[in-house]
Tab-separated table of N, CA and C in Angstrom:
chain	number	residue	atom	x	y	z
U	454	MET	N	0.821	-1.196	0.000
U	454	MET	CA	0.000	0.000	0.000
U	454	MET	C	0.865	1.261	0.000
U	455	LYS	N	1.988	1.241	0.765
U	455	LYS	CA	2.873	2.396	0.796
U	455	LYS	C	3.505	2.642	-0.564
U	456	ASN	N	3.819	1.545	-1.253
U	456	ASN	CA	4.421	1.662	-2.578
U	456	ASN	C	3.456	2.338	-3.548
U	457	LEU	N	2.180	1.975	-3.460
U	457	LEU	CA	1.165	2.582	-4.323
U	457	LEU	C	1.014	4.066	-4.030
U	458	SER	N	0.997	4.420	-2.761
U	458	SER	CA	0.856	5.841	-2.416
U	458	SER	C	2.083	6.634	-2.845
U	459	LYS	N	3.273	6.033	-2.797
U	459	LYS	CA	4.486	6.703	-3.281
U	459	LYS	C	4.410	6.912	-4.794
U	460	GLN	N	3.899	5.915	-5.494
U	460	GLN	CA	3.764	6.033	-6.951
U	460	GLN	C	2.762	7.129	-7.310
U	461	ILE	N	1.666	7.155	-6.594
U	461	ILE	CA	0.652	8.186	-6.856
U	461	ILE	C	1.218	9.565	-6.559
U	462	ALA	N	1.945	9.696	-5.460
U	462	ALA	CA	2.556	10.985	-5.118
U	462	ALA	C	3.551	11.408	-6.185
U	463	LYS	N	4.319	10.473	-6.700
U	463	LYS	CA	5.294	10.784	-7.764
U	463	LYS	C	4.575	11.210	-9.047
U	464	ILE	N	3.497	10.522	-9.378
U	464	ILE	CA	2.724	10.870	-10.570
U	464	ILE	C	2.139	12.278	-10.449
U	465	VAL	N	1.566	12.582	-9.296
U	465	VAL	CA	0.993	13.919	-9.073
U	465	VAL	C	2.080	14.986	-9.157
U	466	LYS	N	3.227	14.713	-8.529
U	466	LYS	CA	4.345	15.660	-8.577
U	466	LYS	C	4.803	15.893	-10.019
U	467	ASN	N	4.923	14.819	-10.798
U	467	ASN	CA	5.328	14.947	-12.202
U	467	ASN	C	4.291	15.715	-13.020
U	468	ASN	N	3.020	15.467	-12.758
U	468	ASN	CA	1.967	16.185	-13.478
U	468	ASN	C	1.997	17.675	-13.168
U	469	PHE	N	2.213	18.028	-11.900
U	469	PHE	CA	2.314	19.444	-11.556
U	469	PHE	C	3.536	20.083	-12.214
U	470	TYR	N	4.632	19.345	-12.264
U	470	TYR	CA	5.836	19.877	-12.913
U	470	TYR	C	5.573	20.153	-14.394
U	471	ILE	N	4.971	19.187	-15.084
U	471	ILE	CA	4.768	19.349	-16.526
U	471	ILE	C	3.745	20.444	-16.807
U	472	MET	N	2.742	20.585	-15.950
U	472	MET	CA	1.766	21.658	-16.151
U	472	MET	C	2.404	23.026	-15.917
U	473	LYS	N	3.254	23.122	-14.905
U	473	LYS	CA	3.957	24.379	-14.647
U	473	LYS	C	4.901	24.711	-15.806
U	474	PHE	N	5.589	23.701	-16.302
U	474	PHE	CA	6.489	23.892	-17.439
U	474	PHE	C	5.707	24.300	-18.686
U	475	ALA	N	4.593	23.646	-18.934
U	475	ALA	CA	3.769	23.976	-20.100
U	475	ALA	C	3.195	25.387	-19.969
U	476	TRP	N	2.806	25.768	-18.764
U	476	TRP	CA	2.268	27.117	-18.544
U	476	TRP	C	3.316	28.175	-18.862
U	477	LYS	N	4.581	27.896	-18.518
U	477	LYS	CA	5.667	28.831	-18.836
U	477	LYS	C	5.872	28.936	-20.347
U	478	LEU	N	5.710	27.818	-21.041
U	478	LEU	CA	5.915	27.818	-22.494
U	478	LEU	C	4.816	28.579	-23.217
U	479	CYS	N	3.566	28.297	-22.861
U	479	CYS	CA	2.460	28.887	-23.605
U	479	CYS	C	1.188	28.874	-22.765
U	480	PRO	N	0.959	29.914	-21.953
U	480	PRO	CA	-0.230	29.921	-21.093
U	480	PRO	C	-1.542	29.958	-21.880
U	481	LYS	N	-1.515	30.604	-23.042
U	481	LYS	CA	-2.734	30.665	-23.862
U	481	LYS	C	-3.163	29.259	-24.274
U	482	ARG	N	-2.194	28.422	-24.617
U	482	ARG	CA	-2.489	27.055	-25.048
U	482	ARG	C	-3.084	26.241	-23.898
U	483	ILE	N	-2.527	26.374	-22.722
U	483	ILE	CA	-3.007	25.609	-21.583
U	483	ILE	C	-4.426	26.040	-21.213
U	484	ALA	N	-4.675	27.338	-21.204
U	484	ALA	CA	-6.014	27.837	-20.874
U	484	ALA	C	-7.034	27.374	-21.912
U	485	CYS	N	-6.698	27.520	-23.182
U	485	CYS	CA	-7.633	27.100	-24.243
U	485	CYS	C	-7.832	25.587	-24.252
U	486	GLU	N	-6.773	24.855	-23.982
U	486	GLU	CA	-6.898	23.391	-23.926
U	486	GLU	C	-7.827	22.978	-22.793
U	487	GLY	N	-7.704	23.640	-21.649
U	487	GLY	CA	-8.591	23.343	-20.529
U	487	GLY	C	-10.042	23.648	-20.856
U	488	ILE	N	-10.267	24.799	-21.480
U	488	ILE	CA	-11.637	25.167	-21.888
U	488	ILE	C	-12.156	24.169	-22.920
U	489	TRP	N	-11.311	23.819	-23.893
U	489	TRP	CA	-11.698	22.882	-24.950
U	489	TRP	C	-12.117	21.540	-24.353
U	490	ARG	N	-11.316	21.026	-23.432
U	490	ARG	CA	-11.630	19.736	-22.820
U	490	ARG	C	-12.882	19.820	-21.954
U	491	ALA	N	-13.044	20.918	-21.229
U	491	ALA	CA	-14.240	21.082	-20.392
U	491	ALA	C	-15.495	21.158	-21.261
U	492	LEU	N	-15.433	21.888	-22.361
U	492	LEU	CA	-16.589	21.981	-23.255
U	492	LEU	C	-16.918	20.639	-23.892
U	493	ASN	N	-15.913	19.889	-24.285
U	493	ASN	CA	-16.167	18.561	-24.858
U	493	ASN	C	-16.766	17.617	-23.828
U	494	TYR	N	-16.296	17.704	-22.588
U	494	TYR	CA	-16.867	16.878	-21.531
U	494	TYR	C	-18.314	17.292	-21.252
U	495	PHE	N	-18.554	18.599	-21.209
U	495	PHE	CA	-19.916	19.100	-21.003
U	495	PHE	C	-20.832	18.630	-22.125
U	496	GLU	N	-20.367	18.684	-23.361
U	496	GLU	CA	-21.170	18.246	-24.503
U	496	GLU	C	-21.507	16.759	-24.383
U	497	TRP	N	-20.520	15.950	-24.060
U	497	TRP	CA	-20.752	14.515	-23.899
U	497	TRP	C	-21.740	14.260	-22.760
U	498	LEU	N	-21.525	14.937	-21.639
U	498	LEU	CA	-22.391	14.758	-20.479
U	498	LEU	C	-23.821	15.209	-20.783
U	499	PHE	N	-23.962	16.339	-21.457
U	499	PHE	CA	-25.280	16.872	-21.763
U	499	PHE	C	-26.059	15.933	-22.681
U	500	PHE	N	-25.436	15.507	-23.773
U	500	PHE	CA	-26.168	14.668	-24.723
U	500	PHE	C	-26.355	13.239	-24.235
U	501	SER	N	-25.458	12.751	-23.371
U	501	SER	CA	-25.635	11.384	-22.900
U	501	SER	C	-26.561	11.297	-21.695
U	502	GLY	N	-26.722	12.377	-20.946
U	502	GLY	CA	-27.519	12.269	-19.740
U	502	GLY	C	-28.667	13.224	-19.585
U	503	VAL	N	-28.635	14.362	-20.238
U	503	VAL	CA	-29.631	15.397	-19.959
U	503	VAL	C	-30.614	15.590	-21.110
U	504	PHE	N	-30.106	15.686	-22.307
U	504	PHE	CA	-30.926	16.091	-23.446
U	504	PHE	C	-32.143	15.182	-23.650
U	505	MET	N	-31.896	13.896	-23.835
U	505	MET	CA	-33.012	12.986	-24.105
U	505	MET	C	-33.935	12.868	-22.897
U	506	LYS	N	-33.354	12.890	-21.695
U	506	LYS	CA	-34.170	12.808	-20.482
U	506	LYS	C	-35.117	14.008	-20.408
U	507	LYS	N	-34.623	15.173	-20.747
U	507	LYS	CA	-35.443	16.399	-20.706
U	507	LYS	C	-36.542	16.341	-21.775
U	508	ILE	N	-36.206	15.903	-22.978
U	508	ILE	CA	-37.200	15.808	-24.060
U	508	ILE	C	-38.303	14.820	-23.667
U	509	ILE	N	-37.902	13.669	-23.156
U	509	ILE	CA	-38.888	12.655	-22.770
U	509	ILE	C	-39.756	13.160	-21.621
U	510	ALA	N	-39.151	13.833	-20.649
U	510	ALA	CA	-39.925	14.392	-19.532
U	510	ALA	C	-40.916	15.435	-20.030
U	511	MET	N	-40.516	16.252	-20.988
U	511	MET	CA	-41.422	17.265	-21.537
U	511	MET	C	-42.584	16.608	-22.280
U	512	ILE	N	-42.304	15.528	-22.993
U	512	ILE	CA	-43.369	14.820	-23.713
U	512	ILE	C	-44.322	14.158	-22.713
U	513	GLU	N	-43.773	13.550	-21.669
U	513	GLU	CA	-44.613	12.903	-20.664
U	513	GLU	C	-45.498	13.902	-19.927
U	514	LYS	N	-44.993	15.106	-19.704
U	514	LYS	CA	-45.786	16.146	-19.035
U	514	LYS	C	-46.751	16.822	-20.000
U	515	LYS	N	-46.722	16.383	-21.240
U	515	LYS	CA	-47.581	16.937	-22.296
U	515	LYS	C	-47.354	18.442	-22.464
U	516	SER	N	-46.052	18.798	-22.460
U	516	SER	CA	-45.695	20.201	-22.719
U	516	SER	C	-46.059	20.539	-24.152
U	517	SER	N	-46.219	21.813	-24.399
U	517	SER	CA	-46.585	22.234	-25.753
U	517	SER	C	-45.405	21.991	-26.704
U	518	PHE	N	-45.755	21.831	-27.955
U	518	PHE	CA	-44.758	21.605	-28.990
U	518	PHE	C	-43.798	22.782	-29.050
U	519	ASP	N	-44.302	23.989	-28.825
U	519	ASP	CA	-43.455	25.190	-28.847
U	519	ASP	C	-42.359	25.132	-27.780
U	520	LYS	N	-42.700	24.659	-26.584
U	520	LYS	CA	-41.698	24.556	-25.512
U	520	LYS	C	-40.608	23.542	-25.870
U	521	ILE	N	-41.038	22.431	-26.457
U	521	ILE	CA	-40.068	21.401	-26.847
U	521	ILE	C	-39.143	21.935	-27.929
U	522	ILE	N	-39.708	22.583	-28.929
U	522	ILE	CA	-38.903	23.163	-30.011
U	522	ILE	C	-37.987	24.253	-29.473
U	523	PHE	N	-38.472	25.060	-28.533
U	523	PHE	CA	-37.646	26.107	-27.935
U	523	PHE	C	-36.427	25.485	-27.238
U	524	PHE	N	-36.647	24.395	-26.486
U	524	PHE	CA	-35.540	23.719	-25.812
U	524	PHE	C	-34.541	23.170	-26.826
U	525	VAL	N	-35.038	22.555	-27.886
U	525	VAL	CA	-34.154	22.007	-28.915
U	525	VAL	C	-33.369	23.123	-29.593
U	526	MET	N	-34.049	24.224	-29.938
U	526	MET	CA	-33.365	25.349	-30.606
U	526	MET	C	-32.343	26.011	-29.674
U	527	LEU	N	-32.678	26.126	-28.399
U	527	LEU	CA	-31.731	26.676	-27.431
U	527	LEU	C	-30.482	25.789	-27.344
U	528	THR	N	-30.700	24.481	-27.358
U	528	THR	CA	-29.590	23.538	-27.343
U	528	THR	C	-28.737	23.694	-28.593
U	529	VAL	N	-29.378	23.837	-29.742
U	529	VAL	CA	-28.654	24.022	-31.004
U	529	VAL	C	-27.810	25.294	-30.958
U	530	VAL	N	-28.363	26.376	-30.445
U	530	VAL	CA	-27.632	27.644	-30.374
U	530	VAL	C	-26.439	27.533	-29.432
U	531	VAL	N	-26.654	26.945	-28.267
U	531	VAL	CA	-25.557	26.800	-27.300
U	531	VAL	C	-24.434	25.961	-27.896
U	532	PHE	N	-24.767	24.845	-28.520
U	532	PHE	CA	-23.724	23.982	-29.046
U	532	PHE	C	-23.155	24.490	-30.364
U	533	PHE	N	-23.838	25.409	-31.011
U	533	PHE	CA	-23.230	26.104	-32.140
U	533	PHE	C	-22.025	26.904	-31.650
U	534	PHE	N	-22.200	27.621	-30.534
U	534	PHE	CA	-21.098	28.411	-29.994
U	534	PHE	C	-19.996	27.524	-29.413
U	535	VAL	N	-20.376	26.400	-28.833
U	535	VAL	CA	-19.367	25.449	-28.341
U	535	VAL	C	-18.531	24.947	-29.510
U	536	ASN	N	-19.180	24.554	-30.583
U	536	ASN	CA	-18.456	24.059	-31.759
U	536	ASN	C	-17.686	25.164	-32.460
U	537	LEU	N	-18.183	26.380	-32.393
U	537	LEU	CA	-17.450	27.518	-32.949
U	537	LEU	C	-16.127	27.696	-32.199
U	538	PHE	N	-16.179	27.634	-30.869
U	538	PHE	CA	-14.941	27.722	-30.081
U	538	PHE	C	-14.016	26.558	-30.406
U	539	ASN	N	-14.566	25.342	-30.470
U	539	ASN	CA	-13.737	24.171	-30.771
U	539	ASN	C	-13.042	24.304	-32.115
U	540	SER	N	-13.749	24.790	-33.117
U	540	SER	CA	-13.146	24.972	-34.436
U	540	SER	C	-12.071	26.053	-34.408
U	541	TRP	N	-12.353	27.151	-33.712
U	541	TRP	CA	-11.366	28.232	-33.598
U	541	TRP	C	-10.108	27.721	-32.914
U	542	TYR	N	-10.289	26.954	-31.849
U	542	TYR	CA	-9.137	26.421	-31.125
U	542	TYR	C	-8.340	25.455	-32.001
U	543	ASP	N	-9.037	24.491	-32.626
U	543	ASP	CA	-8.348	23.479	-33.432
U	543	ASP	C	-7.657	24.059	-34.653
U	544	ASN	N	-8.229	25.087	-35.264
U	544	ASN	CA	-7.700	25.595	-36.524
U	544	ASN	C	-6.871	26.865	-36.404
U	545	CYS	N	-7.004	27.601	-35.312
U	545	CYS	CA	-6.242	28.848	-35.167
U	545	CYS	C	-5.225	28.778	-34.033
U	546	ILE	N	-5.691	28.506	-32.850
U	546	ILE	CA	-4.824	28.553	-31.672
U	546	ILE	C	-3.844	27.380	-31.635
U	547	LYS	N	-4.347	26.182	-31.834
U	547	LYS	CA	-3.500	24.998	-31.700
U	547	LYS	C	-2.322	24.997	-32.674
U	548	PRO	N	-2.527	25.252	-33.962
U	548	PRO	CA	-1.366	25.258	-34.866
U	548	PRO	C	-0.343	26.349	-34.517
U	549	GLN	N	-0.811	27.508	-34.086
U	549	GLN	CA	0.124	28.583	-33.726
U	549	GLN	C	0.919	28.232	-32.484
U	550	THR	N	0.252	27.672	-31.495
U	550	THR	CA	0.930	27.397	-30.232
U	550	THR	C	1.757	26.112	-30.276
U	551	ASP	N	1.463	25.213	-31.212
U	551	ASP	CA	2.297	24.020	-31.365
U	551	ASP	C	3.752	24.421	-31.599
U	552	ILE	N	3.949	25.447	-32.392
U	552	ILE	CA	5.304	25.917	-32.696
U	552	ILE	C	5.996	26.383	-31.424
U	553	ASP	N	5.303	27.183	-30.615
U	553	ASP	CA	5.890	27.676	-29.366
U	553	ASP	C	6.199	26.538	-28.400
U	554	VAL	N	5.285	25.590	-28.309
U	554	VAL	CA	5.474	24.474	-27.386
U	554	VAL	C	6.664	23.622	-27.818
U	555	TYR	N	6.714	23.241	-29.091
U	555	TYR	CA	7.825	22.413	-29.561
U	555	TYR	C	9.152	23.162	-29.460
U	556	LYS	N	9.134	24.443	-29.751
U	556	LYS	CA	10.355	25.243	-29.632
U	556	LYS	C	10.857	25.227	-28.186
U	557	GLY	N	9.964	25.430	-27.239
U	557	GLY	CA	10.349	25.406	-25.833
U	557	GLY	C	10.836	24.046	-25.378
U	558	LEU	N	10.167	22.996	-25.839
U	558	LEU	CA	10.593	21.644	-25.471
U	558	LEU	C	11.977	21.329	-26.025
U	559	TYR	N	12.204	21.659	-27.297
U	559	TYR	CA	13.503	21.398	-27.902
U	559	TYR	C	14.599	22.235	-27.255
U	560	GLN	N	14.302	23.498	-26.922
U	560	GLN	CA	15.296	24.330	-26.244
U	560	GLN	C	15.681	23.720	-24.906
U	561	LYS	N	14.703	23.263	-24.155
U	561	LYS	CA	14.976	22.646	-22.857
U	561	LYS	C	15.816	21.388	-23.033
U	562	LEU	N	15.464	20.567	-24.017
U	562	LEU	CA	16.204	19.335	-24.260
U	562	LEU	C	17.645	19.636	-24.655
U	563	TYR	N	17.843	20.591	-25.553
U	563	TYR	CA	19.195	20.885	-26.013
U	563	TYR	C	20.013	21.631	-24.963
U	564	ARG	N	19.357	22.421	-24.105
U	564	ARG	CA	20.076	23.042	-22.986
U	564	ARG	C	20.603	21.966	-22.040
U	565	LYS	N	19.780	20.958	-21.821
U	565	LYS	CA	20.221	19.842	-20.976
U	565	LYS	C	21.377	19.097	-21.641
U	566	ALA	N	21.291	18.921	-22.961
U	566	ALA	CA	22.351	18.211	-23.681
U	566	ALA	C	23.653	19.014	-23.671
U	567	GLN	N	23.573	20.329	-23.660
U	567	GLN	CA	24.782	21.154	-23.609
U	567	GLN	C	25.526	20.974	-22.299
U	568	ASN	N	24.799	20.689	-21.242
U	568	ASN	CA	25.416	20.521	-19.935
U	568	ASN	C	26.032	19.140	-19.746
U	569	ALA	N	25.779	18.233	-20.666
U	569	ALA	CA	26.314	16.875	-20.546
U	569	ALA	C	27.798	16.878	-20.928
U	570	ASP	N	28.531	15.972	-20.343
U	570	ASP	CA	29.947	15.840	-20.670
U	570	ASP	C	30.108	15.303	-22.082
U	571	LEU	N	31.242	15.572	-22.671
U	571	LEU	CA	31.538	15.072	-24.011
U	571	LEU	C	31.541	13.551	-24.016
U	572	PHE	N	31.932	12.961	-22.892
U	572	PHE	CA	31.945	11.510	-22.773
U	572	PHE	C	30.561	10.921	-23.025
U	573	CYS	N	29.516	11.627	-22.593
U	573	CYS	CA	28.148	11.122	-22.766
U	573	CYS	C	27.797	10.970	-24.237
U	574	PHE	N	28.286	11.897	-25.077
U	574	PHE	CA	27.958	11.812	-26.498
U	574	PHE	C	28.750	10.704	-27.187
U	575	GLU	N	29.871	10.317	-26.594
U	575	GLU	CA	30.620	9.193	-27.134
U	575	GLU	C	29.979	7.876	-26.717
U	576	ASN	N	29.171	7.929	-25.676
U	576	ASN	CA	28.464	6.749	-25.195
U	576	ASN	C	27.209	6.563	-26.051
U	577	SER	N	27.132	5.470	-26.771
U	577	SER	CA	26.011	5.260	-27.690
U	577	SER	C	24.679	5.124	-26.950
U	578	ASP	N	24.692	4.587	-25.752
U	578	ASP	CA	23.442	4.454	-24.979
U	578	ASP	C	22.855	5.819	-24.648
U	579	PHE	N	23.711	6.748	-24.241
U	579	PHE	CA	23.241	8.105	-23.933
U	579	PHE	C	22.685	8.772	-25.189
U	580	TYR	N	23.401	8.643	-26.293
U	580	TYR	CA	22.966	9.273	-27.539
U	580	TYR	C	21.630	8.690	-27.996
U	581	GLU	N	21.472	7.383	-27.853
U	581	GLU	CA	20.202	6.749	-28.215
U	581	GLU	C	19.078	7.238	-27.300
U	582	CYS	N	19.395	7.434	-26.020
U	582	CYS	CA	18.393	7.920	-25.062
U	582	CYS	C	17.953	9.340	-25.434
U	583	VAL	N	18.913	10.208	-25.773
U	583	VAL	CA	18.571	11.581	-26.179
U	583	VAL	C	17.756	11.558	-27.466
U	584	SER	N	18.151	10.713	-28.405
U	584	SER	CA	17.402	10.596	-29.662
U	584	SER	C	15.989	10.085	-29.424
U	585	LEU	N	15.859	9.122	-28.516
U	585	LEU	CA	14.536	8.584	-28.191
U	585	LEU	C	13.653	9.668	-27.594
U	586	TRP	N	14.188	10.448	-26.642
U	586	TRP	CA	13.402	11.523	-26.033
U	586	TRP	C	13.036	12.579	-27.061
U	587	ASN	N	13.944	12.872	-27.971
U	587	ASN	CA	13.658	13.835	-29.025
U	587	ASN	C	12.506	13.336	-29.896
U	588	GLU	N	12.530	12.056	-30.214
U	588	GLU	CA	11.452	11.461	-31.019
U	588	GLU	C	10.138	11.455	-30.250
U	589	LEU	N	10.193	11.112	-28.973
U	589	LEU	CA	8.980	11.115	-28.152
U	589	LEU	C	8.385	12.504	-28.043
U	590	LEU	N	9.231	13.520	-27.926
U	590	LEU	CA	8.725	14.886	-27.861
U	590	LEU	C	8.048	15.275	-29.164
U	591	SER	N	8.578	14.775	-30.263
U	591	SER	CA	7.997	15.116	-31.559
U	591	SER	C	6.630	14.490	-31.764
U	592	TYR	N	6.471	13.253	-31.348
U	592	TYR	CA	5.253	12.529	-31.675
U	592	TYR	C	4.243	12.438	-30.539
U	593	ASN	N	4.700	12.440	-29.316
U	593	ASN	CA	3.778	12.190	-28.200
U	593	ASN	C	3.879	13.277	-27.148
U	594	SER	N	3.966	14.498	-27.553
U	594	SER	CA	4.100	15.547	-26.542
U	594	SER	C	2.838	15.590	-25.691
U	595	PHE	N	2.960	16.129	-24.498
U	595	PHE	CA	1.871	16.125	-23.534
U	595	PHE	C	0.688	16.968	-23.980
U	596	LEU	N	0.871	17.871	-24.920
U	596	LEU	CA	-0.237	18.715	-25.365
U	596	LEU	C	-0.859	18.228	-26.669
U	597	TYR	N	-0.258	17.235	-27.301
U	597	TYR	CA	-0.730	16.792	-28.593
U	597	TYR	C	-1.916	15.856	-28.403
U	598	HIS	N	-2.938	16.066	-29.158
U	598	HIS	CA	-4.074	15.159	-29.129
U	598	HIS	C	-4.687	15.106	-30.508
U	599	GLN	N	-5.277	13.994	-30.806
U	599	GLN	CA	-5.963	13.845	-32.081
U	599	GLN	C	-7.351	13.343	-31.812
U	600	GLU	N	-8.284	13.887	-32.495
U	600	GLU	CA	-9.669	13.463	-32.330
U	600	GLU	C	-10.089	12.717	-33.581
């Protein structure tokens, strides 16, 4: 049990470190990513748990057709703006900030490599490790996501 709690504490510590580092690189990206994820979660939660339940409840209460249509149209308008933000983020903010994030990550990696002894670069294991991390940063960075 102690081992599990140590692992969880290490994971939380690492997550706080990476979030602080990412915030330094590009705060706009982190804020927009948080909003983007919250809106997507809200959309999933709304349509999976609220929307149909509300429509069915309105039909069971024999609400007027106008009230039902008003609720549907209100939902359409709200999610139009949600999708408008999502499109703006995916097509404008994300491509611009990807450059800043990757630039910061590569600068940090190469600053660390500059501090390494020359012996480390002669060691093939170290060079492979640096190359592996460079590749991982390129393909699986913490901010990269695909839908």
